[in-house]
Amino acid sequence: MFNKLLLLLVLIQVLSACATSPTGRSQLIYMPDNQLNQMGLQAFDNLKSQKPATKNTKYTQFAQCIAEALIHETGGDWEVVVFEDESLNAFALPGNKIGVHTGMIKLVDNQDQLAAVIGHEIGHVMARHSNERMSQETAVKQGVALIQAVSAPETALGQTAIGLLGIGAQYGIILPYSRTHESEADVIGLDIMAKAGFDPRQSIDLWKKMAAAGKGQEPAEFMSTHPSHSTRIEDLNKHMPNAMQYYQQAMTIGKKPRCSR
Ligand SMILES: [Zn+2]
Protein backbone atom coordinates (compact mmCIF):
# COMPACT_ATOMS: atom_id res chain seq x y z
CA MET A 1 0.00 0.00 0.00
CA PHE A 2 2.74 2.42 1.04
CA ASN A 3 4.78 1.56 -2.04
CA LYS A 4 1.82 2.19 -4.30
CA LEU A 5 1.25 5.55 -2.68
CA LEU A 6 4.91 6.44 -3.10
CA LEU A 7 4.81 5.41 -6.75
CA LEU A 8 1.74 7.58 -7.26
CA LEU A 9 3.45 10.57 -5.66
CA VAL A 10 6.54 10.15 -7.83
CA LEU A 11 4.34 9.82 -10.89
CA ILE A 12 2.46 13.00 -10.05
CA GLN A 13 5.73 14.88 -9.63
CA VAL A 14 7.13 13.61 -12.94
CA LEU A 15 3.92 14.41 -14.80
CA SER A 16 3.73 17.89 -13.35
CA ALA A 17 7.33 18.54 -14.40
CA CYS A 18 6.66 17.65 -18.03
CA ALA A 19 5.54 20.50 -20.24
CA THR A 20 5.38 21.19 -23.95
CA SER A 21 6.70 24.36 -25.55
CA PRO A 22 4.71 26.26 -28.24
CA THR A 23 6.79 24.51 -30.92
CA GLY A 24 5.96 21.07 -29.49
CA ARG A 25 9.27 20.42 -27.71
CA SER A 26 8.98 18.63 -24.37
CA GLN A 27 10.39 20.57 -21.44
CA LEU A 28 11.22 19.91 -17.82
CA ILE A 29 9.57 22.65 -15.81
CA TYR A 30 9.62 22.51 -12.02
CA MET A 31 9.00 26.06 -10.91
CA PRO A 32 5.51 27.50 -10.63
CA ASP A 33 4.99 30.16 -13.31
CA ASN A 34 3.66 32.69 -10.82
CA GLN A 35 7.01 32.54 -8.99
CA LEU A 36 8.88 33.13 -12.24
CA ASN A 37 6.59 36.06 -12.96
CA GLN A 38 7.36 37.42 -9.51
CA MET A 39 11.09 37.15 -10.25
CA GLY A 40 10.62 38.92 -13.58
CA LEU A 41 8.68 41.76 -11.95
CA GLN A 42 11.28 42.15 -9.21
CA ALA A 43 14.18 42.18 -11.70
CA PHE A 44 12.35 44.69 -13.90
CA ASP A 45 11.63 46.98 -10.92
CA ASN A 46 15.32 46.84 -9.95
CA LEU A 47 16.35 47.77 -13.48
CA LYS A 48 13.90 50.65 -13.62
CA SER A 49 15.29 52.08 -10.40
CA GLN A 50 18.85 51.88 -11.78
CA LYS A 51 18.46 52.79 -15.41
CA PRO A 52 16.55 55.86 -16.61
CA ALA A 53 13.78 55.45 -19.16
CA THR A 54 14.43 57.52 -22.27
CA LYS A 55 12.95 61.01 -22.50
CA ASN A 56 12.74 60.59 -26.27
CA THR A 57 9.00 60.12 -26.73
CA LYS A 58 9.45 59.20 -30.41
CA TYR A 59 11.57 56.21 -29.42
CA THR A 60 9.07 55.14 -26.79
CA GLN A 61 6.14 55.46 -29.20
CA PHE A 62 8.07 53.56 -31.88
CA ALA A 63 8.78 50.59 -29.56
CA GLN A 64 5.29 50.62 -28.07
CA CYS A 65 3.58 50.81 -31.47
CA ILE A 66 5.54 47.73 -32.61
CA ALA A 67 5.01 45.86 -29.35
CA GLU A 68 1.26 46.56 -29.44
CA ALA A 69 0.93 45.07 -32.90
CA LEU A 70 2.84 41.95 -31.78
CA ILE A 71 0.93 41.64 -28.51
CA HIS A 72 -2.32 41.81 -30.46
CA GLU A 73 -1.28 38.39 -31.81
CA THR A 74 -0.12 36.87 -28.52
CA GLY A 75 -2.59 38.37 -26.07
CA GLY A 76 -1.80 39.30 -22.48
CA ASP A 77 -0.84 42.55 -20.79
CA TRP A 78 2.74 43.58 -21.44
CA GLU A 79 4.76 46.53 -20.21
CA VAL A 80 7.31 48.07 -22.60
CA VAL A 81 10.05 50.41 -21.42
CA VAL A 82 12.73 52.05 -23.57
CA PHE A 83 15.84 52.56 -21.45
CA GLU A 84 18.32 55.35 -22.10
CA ASP A 85 21.33 53.16 -22.83
CA GLU A 86 23.54 53.23 -25.91
CA SER A 87 24.45 49.55 -25.69
CA LEU A 88 22.76 47.15 -28.09
CA ASN A 89 20.23 45.27 -26.05
CA ALA A 90 16.61 44.24 -25.68
CA PHE A 91 15.07 41.68 -23.35
CA ALA A 92 11.79 40.27 -22.11
CA LEU A 93 11.11 38.88 -18.66
CA PRO A 94 8.54 36.47 -17.22
CA GLY A 95 5.59 38.52 -16.02
CA ASN A 96 5.41 40.11 -19.49
CA LYS A 97 7.97 42.88 -19.23
CA ILE A 98 9.87 44.12 -22.28
CA GLY A 99 12.94 46.36 -22.18
CA VAL A 100 14.58 47.94 -25.22
CA HIS A 101 17.75 50.05 -25.12
CA THR A 102 17.96 53.25 -27.15
CA GLY A 103 21.11 51.77 -28.76
CA MET A 104 18.97 49.03 -30.30
CA ILE A 105 16.42 51.52 -31.63
CA LYS A 106 19.23 53.47 -33.30
CA LEU A 107 20.65 50.30 -34.87
CA VAL A 108 17.54 49.06 -36.68
CA ASP A 109 16.68 50.31 -40.18
CA ASN A 110 12.92 49.99 -39.89
CA GLN A 111 9.92 48.83 -37.83
CA ASP A 112 10.20 45.26 -39.16
CA GLN A 113 13.71 44.81 -37.76
CA LEU A 114 12.70 45.99 -34.30
CA ALA A 115 9.62 43.73 -34.55
CA ALA A 116 12.05 40.85 -35.20
CA VAL A 117 13.96 41.71 -31.99
CA ILE A 118 10.88 42.14 -29.80
CA GLY A 119 9.15 39.11 -31.35
CA HIS A 120 12.21 36.99 -30.56
CA GLU A 121 12.15 38.21 -26.95
CA ILE A 122 8.43 37.52 -26.60
CA GLY A 123 9.22 34.05 -27.99
CA HIS A 124 11.60 33.37 -25.08
CA VAL A 125 8.87 34.30 -22.58
CA MET A 126 6.06 32.41 -24.35
CA ALA A 127 8.21 29.27 -24.42
CA ARG A 128 9.01 29.72 -20.69
CA HIS A 129 12.76 29.54 -21.28
CA SER A 130 13.60 31.25 -17.96
CA ASN A 131 11.58 28.67 -16.08
CA GLU A 132 13.30 25.87 -17.97
CA ARG A 133 16.73 27.35 -17.21
CA MET A 134 15.91 27.73 -13.51
CA SER A 135 14.49 24.21 -13.40
CA GLN A 136 17.61 22.79 -15.02
CA GLU A 137 19.83 24.70 -12.64
CA THR A 138 18.26 23.89 -9.33
CA ALA A 139 16.22 21.53 -7.28
CA VAL A 140 12.91 22.81 -5.98
CA LYS A 141 14.38 23.68 -2.58
CA GLN A 142 17.02 25.96 -4.06
CA GLY A 143 14.37 27.45 -6.31
CA VAL A 144 12.86 29.25 -3.34
CA ALA A 145 16.28 30.73 -2.51
CA LEU A 146 16.73 31.78 -6.14
CA ILE A 147 13.42 33.64 -6.10
CA GLN A 148 14.44 35.58 -3.02
CA ALA A 149 17.94 36.18 -4.41
CA VAL A 150 16.62 38.26 -7.34
CA SER A 151 16.21 41.20 -4.99
CA ALA A 152 19.90 40.91 -3.98
CA PRO A 153 21.88 41.17 -7.22
CA GLU A 154 25.08 41.82 -5.28
CA THR A 155 25.14 38.21 -4.02
CA ALA A 156 26.41 35.23 -6.04
CA LEU A 157 23.01 33.52 -5.97
CA GLY A 158 21.31 36.76 -6.95
CA GLN A 159 23.63 37.06 -9.95
CA THR A 160 22.85 33.49 -10.99
CA ALA A 161 19.11 34.15 -10.75
CA ILE A 162 19.31 37.33 -12.81
CA GLY A 163 21.65 35.63 -15.28
CA LEU A 164 19.11 32.84 -15.76
CA LEU A 165 16.41 35.44 -16.41
CA GLY A 166 18.64 36.62 -19.28
CA ILE A 167 19.58 40.09 -18.03
CA GLY A 168 22.69 39.28 -16.00
CA ALA A 169 25.02 41.33 -18.19
CA GLN A 170 23.73 44.35 -16.24
CA TYR A 171 25.45 42.86 -13.21
CA GLY A 172 28.46 41.30 -14.91
CA ILE A 173 27.18 37.77 -15.41
CA ILE A 174 26.26 36.40 -18.81
CA LEU A 175 24.40 33.12 -19.16
CA PRO A 176 23.74 32.74 -22.90
CA TYR A 177 20.57 31.09 -24.12
CA SER A 178 21.18 27.62 -25.54
CA ARG A 179 21.03 26.96 -29.24
CA THR A 180 17.71 25.15 -28.71
CA HIS A 181 16.21 28.17 -26.96
CA GLU A 182 17.56 30.57 -29.56
CA SER A 183 16.12 28.55 -32.45
CA GLU A 184 12.78 28.24 -30.70
CA ALA A 185 12.56 31.98 -29.96
CA ASP A 186 13.47 32.64 -33.60
CA VAL A 187 10.64 30.48 -34.94
CA ILE A 188 8.03 31.85 -32.51
CA GLY A 189 9.16 35.43 -33.13
CA LEU A 190 9.09 34.99 -36.89
CA ASP A 191 5.49 33.75 -36.83
CA ILE A 192 4.30 36.48 -34.46
CA MET A 193 5.85 39.30 -36.48
CA ALA A 194 4.45 37.92 -39.75
CA LYS A 195 0.95 37.50 -38.29
CA ALA A 196 1.11 41.11 -37.05
CA GLY A 197 1.92 42.33 -40.56
CA PHE A 198 5.67 42.94 -40.25
CA ASP A 199 7.89 41.69 -43.08
CA PRO A 200 9.48 38.50 -41.69
CA ARG A 201 12.33 38.66 -44.24
CA GLN A 202 13.70 41.65 -42.32
CA SER A 203 14.64 39.29 -39.48
CA ILE A 204 17.50 38.00 -41.67
CA ASP A 205 18.84 41.52 -42.23
CA LEU A 206 18.50 42.19 -38.51
CA TRP A 207 20.59 39.19 -37.46
CA LYS A 208 23.23 39.99 -40.09
CA LYS A 209 23.36 43.55 -38.77
CA MET A 210 23.70 42.23 -35.22
CA ALA A 211 26.52 39.90 -36.17
CA ALA A 212 28.37 42.76 -37.85
CA ALA A 213 27.84 45.03 -34.82
CA GLY A 214 29.09 42.25 -32.55
CA LYS A 215 32.41 42.09 -34.36
CA GLY A 216 33.53 45.43 -32.96
CA GLN A 217 35.82 45.96 -29.99
CA GLU A 218 33.00 45.62 -27.53
CA PRO A 219 30.75 42.66 -28.32
CA ALA A 220 27.10 43.68 -28.22
CA GLU A 221 25.36 42.72 -25.01
CA PHE A 222 22.48 41.25 -26.99
CA MET A 223 24.81 38.94 -28.89
CA SER A 224 26.37 37.57 -25.71
CA THR A 225 23.04 36.50 -24.24
CA HIS A 226 21.60 35.57 -27.65
CA PRO A 227 24.62 33.91 -29.30
CA SER A 228 24.51 33.56 -33.04
CA HIS A 229 25.12 30.16 -34.50
CA SER A 230 26.03 29.28 -38.05
CA THR A 231 22.62 27.84 -38.88
CA ARG A 232 20.45 30.68 -37.52
CA ILE A 233 19.99 32.34 -40.93
CA GLU A 234 19.56 28.94 -42.60
CA ASP A 235 16.87 27.99 -40.06
CA LEU A 236 15.07 31.31 -40.51
CA ASN A 237 15.11 30.79 -44.28
CA LYS A 238 13.69 27.32 -43.80
CA HIS A 239 10.71 28.75 -41.89
CA MET A 240 10.33 31.74 -44.21
CA PRO A 241 7.77 30.22 -46.65
CA ASN A 242 5.46 29.48 -43.73
CA ALA A 243 5.97 32.96 -42.23
CA MET A 244 5.41 34.57 -45.64
CA GLN A 245 1.98 32.90 -45.77
CA TYR A 246 1.09 34.49 -42.42
CA TYR A 247 2.44 37.81 -43.71
CA GLN A 248 0.33 37.62 -46.90
CA GLN A 249 -2.76 36.76 -44.85
CA ALA A 250 -2.09 39.69 -42.51
CA MET A 251 -1.77 42.11 -45.41
CA THR A 252 -4.94 40.74 -47.04
CA ILE A 253 -6.97 41.54 -43.95
CA GLY A 254 -5.40 44.98 -43.67
CA LYS A 255 -2.86 44.51 -40.86
CA LYS A 256 -0.27 47.08 -41.85
CA PRO A 257 1.50 48.56 -38.84
CA ARG A 258 2.82 52.07 -39.35
CA CYS A 259 5.34 52.64 -36.60
CA SER A 260 7.95 55.34 -37.02
CA ARG A 261 10.65 57.04 -35.02
ZN1 LIG B 1 17.40 34.88 -27.79
mmCIF file of C-alpha atoms and ligand atoms in Angstrom:
data_model
loop_
_atom_site.group_PDB
_atom_site.id
_atom_site.type_symbol
_atom_site.label_atom_id
_atom_site.label_comp_id
_atom_site.label_asym_id
_atom_site.label_seq_id
_atom_site.Cartn_x
_atom_site.Cartn_y
_atom_site.Cartn_z
ATOM 1 C CA MET A 1 0.000 0.000 0.000
ATOM 2 C CA PHE A 2 2.737 2.417 1.037
ATOM 3 C CA ASN A 3 4.784 1.560 -2.041
ATOM 4 C CA LYS A 4 1.821 2.189 -4.300
ATOM 5 C CA LEU A 5 1.247 5.552 -2.677
ATOM 6 C CA LEU A 6 4.914 6.438 -3.098
ATOM 7 C CA LEU A 7 4.808 5.415 -6.751
ATOM 8 C CA LEU A 8 1.738 7.575 -7.260
ATOM 9 C CA LEU A 9 3.450 10.568 -5.656
ATOM 10 C CA VAL A 10 6.539 10.147 -7.834
ATOM 11 C CA LEU A 11 4.339 9.821 -10.889
ATOM 12 C CA ILE A 12 2.463 12.999 -10.047
ATOM 13 C CA GLN A 13 5.728 14.882 -9.627
ATOM 14 C CA VAL A 14 7.133 13.615 -12.938
ATOM 15 C CA LEU A 15 3.924 14.412 -14.796
ATOM 16 C CA SER A 16 3.729 17.895 -13.350
ATOM 17 C CA ALA A 17 7.326 18.545 -14.400
ATOM 18 C CA CYS A 18 6.657 17.654 -18.033
ATOM 19 C CA ALA A 19 5.541 20.498 -20.240
ATOM 20 C CA THR A 20 5.377 21.191 -23.947
ATOM 21 C CA SER A 21 6.703 24.356 -25.554
ATOM 22 C CA PRO A 22 4.714 26.258 -28.243
ATOM 23 C CA THR A 23 6.787 24.509 -30.922
ATOM 24 C CA GLY A 24 5.957 21.072 -29.488
ATOM 25 C CA ARG A 25 9.272 20.424 -27.708
ATOM 26 C CA SER A 26 8.982 18.631 -24.369
ATOM 27 C CA GLN A 27 10.386 20.575 -21.436
ATOM 28 C CA LEU A 28 11.218 19.909 -17.817
ATOM 29 C CA ILE A 29 9.573 22.652 -15.806
ATOM 30 C CA TYR A 30 9.621 22.507 -12.017
ATOM 31 C CA MET A 31 9.004 26.061 -10.912
ATOM 32 C CA PRO A 32 5.508 27.503 -10.632
ATOM 33 C CA ASP A 33 4.991 30.156 -13.312
ATOM 34 C CA ASN A 34 3.662 32.690 -10.819
ATOM 35 C CA GLN A 35 7.007 32.544 -8.992
ATOM 36 C CA LEU A 36 8.878 33.126 -12.242
ATOM 37 C CA ASN A 37 6.587 36.059 -12.958
ATOM 38 C CA GLN A 38 7.359 37.425 -9.513
ATOM 39 C CA MET A 39 11.095 37.151 -10.254
ATOM 40 C CA GLY A 40 10.621 38.922 -13.580
ATOM 41 C CA LEU A 41 8.683 41.762 -11.950
ATOM 42 C CA GLN A 42 11.281 42.153 -9.212
ATOM 43 C CA ALA A 43 14.178 42.179 -11.701
ATOM 44 C CA PHE A 44 12.352 44.695 -13.904
ATOM 45 C CA ASP A 45 11.631 46.979 -10.922
ATOM 46 C CA ASN A 46 15.315 46.841 -9.945
ATOM 47 C CA LEU A 47 16.353 47.772 -13.477
ATOM 48 C CA LYS A 48 13.896 50.651 -13.616
ATOM 49 C CA SER A 49 15.291 52.076 -10.401
ATOM 50 C CA GLN A 50 18.846 51.885 -11.777
ATOM 51 C CA LYS A 51 18.457 52.788 -15.415
ATOM 52 C CA PRO A 52 16.552 55.855 -16.613
ATOM 53 C CA ALA A 53 13.779 55.448 -19.156
ATOM 54 C CA THR A 54 14.431 57.515 -22.270
ATOM 55 C CA LYS A 55 12.950 61.008 -22.505
ATOM 56 C CA ASN A 56 12.735 60.595 -26.266
ATOM 57 C CA THR A 57 8.999 60.121 -26.731
ATOM 58 C CA LYS A 58 9.449 59.202 -30.413
ATOM 59 C CA TYR A 59 11.574 56.209 -29.420
ATOM 60 C CA THR A 60 9.070 55.140 -26.789
ATOM 61 C CA GLN A 61 6.142 55.459 -29.199
ATOM 62 C CA PHE A 62 8.069 53.561 -31.880
ATOM 63 C CA ALA A 63 8.778 50.591 -29.563
ATOM 64 C CA GLN A 64 5.288 50.616 -28.066
ATOM 65 C CA CYS A 65 3.582 50.809 -31.468
ATOM 66 C CA ILE A 66 5.538 47.732 -32.608
ATOM 67 C CA ALA A 67 5.012 45.861 -29.346
ATOM 68 C CA GLU A 68 1.260 46.563 -29.436
ATOM 69 C CA ALA A 69 0.933 45.068 -32.903
ATOM 70 C CA LEU A 70 2.843 41.955 -31.780
ATOM 71 C CA ILE A 71 0.927 41.644 -28.509
ATOM 72 C CA HIS A 72 -2.318 41.808 -30.464
ATOM 73 C CA GLU A 73 -1.283 38.390 -31.811
ATOM 74 C CA THR A 74 -0.118 36.866 -28.516
ATOM 75 C CA GLY A 75 -2.587 38.368 -26.073
ATOM 76 C CA GLY A 76 -1.803 39.297 -22.478
ATOM 77 C CA ASP A 77 -0.841 42.546 -20.788
ATOM 78 C CA TRP A 78 2.741 43.580 -21.441
ATOM 79 C CA GLU A 79 4.758 46.534 -20.210
ATOM 80 C CA VAL A 80 7.305 48.066 -22.601
ATOM 81 C CA VAL A 81 10.053 50.415 -21.419
ATOM 82 C CA VAL A 82 12.728 52.053 -23.574
ATOM 83 C CA PHE A 83 15.840 52.559 -21.453
ATOM 84 C CA GLU A 84 18.325 55.354 -22.102
ATOM 85 C CA ASP A 85 21.333 53.156 -22.829
ATOM 86 C CA GLU A 86 23.541 53.234 -25.905
ATOM 87 C CA SER A 87 24.453 49.548 -25.688
ATOM 88 C CA LEU A 88 22.761 47.146 -28.088
ATOM 89 C CA ASN A 89 20.228 45.270 -26.054
ATOM 90 C CA ALA A 90 16.613 44.236 -25.676
ATOM 91 C CA PHE A 91 15.071 41.676 -23.351
ATOM 92 C CA ALA A 92 11.786 40.273 -22.115
ATOM 93 C CA LEU A 93 11.109 38.877 -18.665
ATOM 94 C CA PRO A 94 8.539 36.473 -17.217
ATOM 95 C CA GLY A 95 5.594 38.525 -16.024
ATOM 96 C CA ASN A 96 5.405 40.106 -19.494
ATOM 97 C CA LYS A 97 7.975 42.877 -19.233
ATOM 98 C CA ILE A 98 9.874 44.122 -22.283
ATOM 99 C CA GLY A 99 12.938 46.358 -22.178
ATOM 100 C CA VAL A 100 14.578 47.945 -25.217
ATOM 101 C CA HIS A 101 17.748 50.050 -25.117
ATOM 102 C CA THR A 102 17.955 53.254 -27.155
ATOM 103 C CA GLY A 103 21.107 51.773 -28.760
ATOM 104 C CA MET A 104 18.967 49.029 -30.300
ATOM 105 C CA ILE A 105 16.422 51.519 -31.630
ATOM 106 C CA LYS A 106 19.226 53.470 -33.301
ATOM 107 C CA LEU A 107 20.647 50.300 -34.873
ATOM 108 C CA VAL A 108 17.537 49.061 -36.682
ATOM 109 C CA ASP A 109 16.683 50.308 -40.180
ATOM 110 C CA ASN A 110 12.916 49.988 -39.888
ATOM 111 C CA GLN A 111 9.924 48.827 -37.830
ATOM 112 C CA ASP A 112 10.200 45.265 -39.162
ATOM 113 C CA GLN A 113 13.708 44.808 -37.758
ATOM 114 C CA LEU A 114 12.702 45.991 -34.297
ATOM 115 C CA ALA A 115 9.625 43.734 -34.552
ATOM 116 C CA ALA A 116 12.049 40.853 -35.196
ATOM 117 C CA VAL A 117 13.962 41.711 -31.994
ATOM 118 C CA ILE A 118 10.875 42.145 -29.804
ATOM 119 C CA GLY A 119 9.150 39.108 -31.354
ATOM 120 C CA HIS A 120 12.211 36.987 -30.563
ATOM 121 C CA GLU A 121 12.154 38.209 -26.954
ATOM 122 C CA ILE A 122 8.430 37.521 -26.597
ATOM 123 C CA GLY A 123 9.216 34.049 -27.989
ATOM 124 C CA HIS A 124 11.595 33.369 -25.080
ATOM 125 C CA VAL A 125 8.865 34.304 -22.581
ATOM 126 C CA MET A 126 6.055 32.414 -24.348
ATOM 127 C CA ALA A 127 8.210 29.266 -24.418
ATOM 128 C CA ARG A 128 9.006 29.719 -20.686
ATOM 129 C CA HIS A 129 12.759 29.541 -21.280
ATOM 130 C CA SER A 130 13.603 31.250 -17.959
ATOM 131 C CA ASN A 131 11.585 28.666 -16.078
ATOM 132 C CA GLU A 132 13.300 25.870 -17.968
ATOM 133 C CA ARG A 133 16.732 27.348 -17.211
ATOM 134 C CA MET A 134 15.914 27.734 -13.505
ATOM 135 C CA SER A 135 14.487 24.207 -13.402
ATOM 136 C CA GLN A 136 17.613 22.787 -15.016
ATOM 137 C CA GLU A 137 19.834 24.695 -12.638
ATOM 138 C CA THR A 138 18.263 23.887 -9.328
ATOM 139 C CA ALA A 139 16.219 21.525 -7.285
ATOM 140 C CA VAL A 140 12.912 22.814 -5.978
ATOM 141 C CA LYS A 141 14.383 23.680 -2.582
ATOM 142 C CA GLN A 142 17.020 25.959 -4.056
ATOM 143 C CA GLY A 143 14.373 27.452 -6.315
ATOM 144 C CA VAL A 144 12.863 29.254 -3.338
ATOM 145 C CA ALA A 145 16.283 30.727 -2.508
ATOM 146 C CA LEU A 146 16.729 31.784 -6.136
ATOM 147 C CA ILE A 147 13.417 33.636 -6.100
ATOM 148 C CA GLN A 148 14.445 35.585 -3.025
ATOM 149 C CA ALA A 149 17.936 36.178 -4.414
ATOM 150 C CA VAL A 150 16.624 38.264 -7.342
ATOM 151 C CA SER A 151 16.213 41.203 -4.987
ATOM 152 C CA ALA A 152 19.895 40.905 -3.975
ATOM 153 C CA PRO A 153 21.877 41.167 -7.223
ATOM 154 C CA GLU A 154 25.084 41.824 -5.282
ATOM 155 C CA THR A 155 25.141 38.213 -4.017
ATOM 156 C CA ALA A 156 26.410 35.232 -6.045
ATOM 157 C CA LEU A 157 23.015 33.523 -5.967
ATOM 158 C CA GLY A 158 21.308 36.760 -6.949
ATOM 159 C CA GLN A 159 23.627 37.061 -9.955
ATOM 160 C CA THR A 160 22.847 33.494 -10.993
ATOM 161 C CA ALA A 161 19.109 34.154 -10.746
ATOM 162 C CA ILE A 162 19.313 37.335 -12.813
ATOM 163 C CA GLY A 163 21.652 35.630 -15.279
ATOM 164 C CA LEU A 164 19.114 32.844 -15.762
ATOM 165 C CA LEU A 165 16.413 35.437 -16.413
ATOM 166 C CA GLY A 166 18.642 36.615 -19.279
ATOM 167 C CA ILE A 167 19.581 40.093 -18.034
ATOM 168 C CA GLY A 168 22.689 39.280 -16.000
ATOM 169 C CA ALA A 169 25.016 41.326 -18.192
ATOM 170 C CA GLN A 170 23.728 44.348 -16.245
ATOM 171 C CA TYR A 171 25.449 42.859 -13.213
ATOM 172 C CA GLY A 172 28.460 41.301 -14.911
ATOM 173 C CA ILE A 173 27.177 37.767 -15.414
ATOM 174 C CA ILE A 174 26.255 36.404 -18.813
ATOM 175 C CA LEU A 175 24.396 33.122 -19.164
ATOM 176 C CA PRO A 176 23.735 32.741 -22.896
ATOM 177 C CA TYR A 177 20.572 31.088 -24.119
ATOM 178 C CA SER A 178 21.176 27.617 -25.543
ATOM 179 C CA ARG A 179 21.026 26.964 -29.242
ATOM 180 C CA THR A 180 17.708 25.151 -28.710
ATOM 181 C CA HIS A 181 16.214 28.166 -26.956
ATOM 182 C CA GLU A 182 17.557 30.570 -29.558
ATOM 183 C CA SER A 183 16.117 28.546 -32.453
ATOM 184 C CA GLU A 184 12.775 28.238 -30.701
ATOM 185 C CA ALA A 185 12.556 31.976 -29.959
ATOM 186 C CA ASP A 186 13.473 32.640 -33.603
ATOM 187 C CA VAL A 187 10.636 30.483 -34.942
ATOM 188 C CA ILE A 188 8.028 31.845 -32.509
ATOM 189 C CA GLY A 189 9.164 35.432 -33.125
ATOM 190 C CA LEU A 190 9.092 34.994 -36.891
ATOM 191 C CA ASP A 191 5.493 33.749 -36.825
ATOM 192 C CA ILE A 192 4.302 36.477 -34.465
ATOM 193 C CA MET A 193 5.849 39.301 -36.483
ATOM 194 C CA ALA A 194 4.449 37.924 -39.751
ATOM 195 C CA LYS A 195 0.950 37.500 -38.285
ATOM 196 C CA ALA A 196 1.113 41.105 -37.046
ATOM 197 C CA GLY A 197 1.922 42.333 -40.564
ATOM 198 C CA PHE A 198 5.668 42.944 -40.250
ATOM 199 C CA ASP A 199 7.886 41.685 -43.085
ATOM 200 C CA PRO A 200 9.484 38.498 -41.691
ATOM 201 C CA ARG A 201 12.328 38.664 -44.244
ATOM 202 C CA GLN A 202 13.696 41.649 -42.321
ATOM 203 C CA SER A 203 14.642 39.288 -39.485
ATOM 204 C CA ILE A 204 17.500 38.004 -41.666
ATOM 205 C CA ASP A 205 18.838 41.523 -42.228
ATOM 206 C CA LEU A 206 18.502 42.193 -38.514
ATOM 207 C CA TRP A 207 20.591 39.195 -37.465
ATOM 208 C CA LYS A 208 23.233 39.994 -40.094
ATOM 209 C CA LYS A 209 23.363 43.549 -38.767
ATOM 210 C CA MET A 210 23.698 42.233 -35.218
ATOM 211 C CA ALA A 211 26.520 39.895 -36.173
ATOM 212 C CA ALA A 212 28.367 42.765 -37.847
ATOM 213 C CA ALA A 213 27.839 45.030 -34.825
ATOM 214 C CA GLY A 214 29.090 42.247 -32.549
ATOM 215 C CA LYS A 215 32.415 42.088 -34.359
ATOM 216 C CA GLY A 216 33.531 45.429 -32.964
ATOM 217 C CA GLN A 217 35.824 45.956 -29.993
ATOM 218 C CA GLU A 218 32.997 45.619 -27.527
ATOM 219 C CA PRO A 219 30.751 42.660 -28.318
ATOM 220 C CA ALA A 220 27.100 43.679 -28.223
ATOM 221 C CA GLU A 221 25.356 42.722 -25.012
ATOM 222 C CA PHE A 222 22.485 41.251 -26.995
ATOM 223 C CA MET A 223 24.814 38.936 -28.886
ATOM 224 C CA SER A 224 26.374 37.571 -25.714
ATOM 225 C CA THR A 225 23.040 36.495 -24.236
ATOM 226 C CA HIS A 226 21.600 35.565 -27.650
ATOM 227 C CA PRO A 227 24.619 33.913 -29.305
ATOM 228 C CA SER A 228 24.509 33.558 -33.044
ATOM 229 C CA HIS A 229 25.115 30.160 -34.499
ATOM 230 C CA SER A 230 26.026 29.279 -38.052
ATOM 231 C CA THR A 231 22.624 27.841 -38.876
ATOM 232 C CA ARG A 232 20.450 30.682 -37.522
ATOM 233 C CA ILE A 233 19.988 32.336 -40.929
ATOM 234 C CA GLU A 234 19.560 28.943 -42.595
ATOM 235 C CA ASP A 235 16.866 27.992 -40.063
ATOM 236 C CA LEU A 236 15.068 31.307 -40.508
ATOM 237 C CA ASN A 237 15.110 30.793 -44.277
ATOM 238 C CA LYS A 238 13.685 27.318 -43.804
ATOM 239 C CA HIS A 239 10.710 28.748 -41.892
ATOM 240 C CA MET A 240 10.325 31.737 -44.206
ATOM 241 C CA PRO A 241 7.773 30.216 -46.653
ATOM 242 C CA ASN A 242 5.460 29.484 -43.728
ATOM 243 C CA ALA A 243 5.972 32.955 -42.231
ATOM 244 C CA MET A 244 5.407 34.572 -45.643
ATOM 245 C CA GLN A 245 1.984 32.900 -45.770
ATOM 246 C CA TYR A 246 1.086 34.489 -42.419
ATOM 247 C CA TYR A 247 2.439 37.808 -43.709
ATOM 248 C CA GLN A 248 0.328 37.624 -46.897
ATOM 249 C CA GLN A 249 -2.759 36.764 -44.853
ATOM 250 C CA ALA A 250 -2.094 39.689 -42.506
ATOM 251 C CA MET A 251 -1.772 42.105 -45.415
ATOM 252 C CA THR A 252 -4.935 40.737 -47.035
ATOM 253 C CA ILE A 253 -6.970 41.543 -43.950
ATOM 254 C CA GLY A 254 -5.404 44.984 -43.670
ATOM 255 C CA LYS A 255 -2.863 44.506 -40.862
ATOM 256 C CA LYS A 256 -0.267 47.075 -41.845
ATOM 257 C CA PRO A 257 1.504 48.555 -38.838
ATOM 258 C CA ARG A 258 2.822 52.070 -39.348
ATOM 259 C CA CYS A 259 5.336 52.644 -36.604
ATOM 260 C CA SER A 260 7.948 55.335 -37.024
ATOM 261 C CA ARG A 261 10.648 57.044 -35.020
HETATM 262 ZN ZN ZN B 1 17.396 34.878 -27.789
#
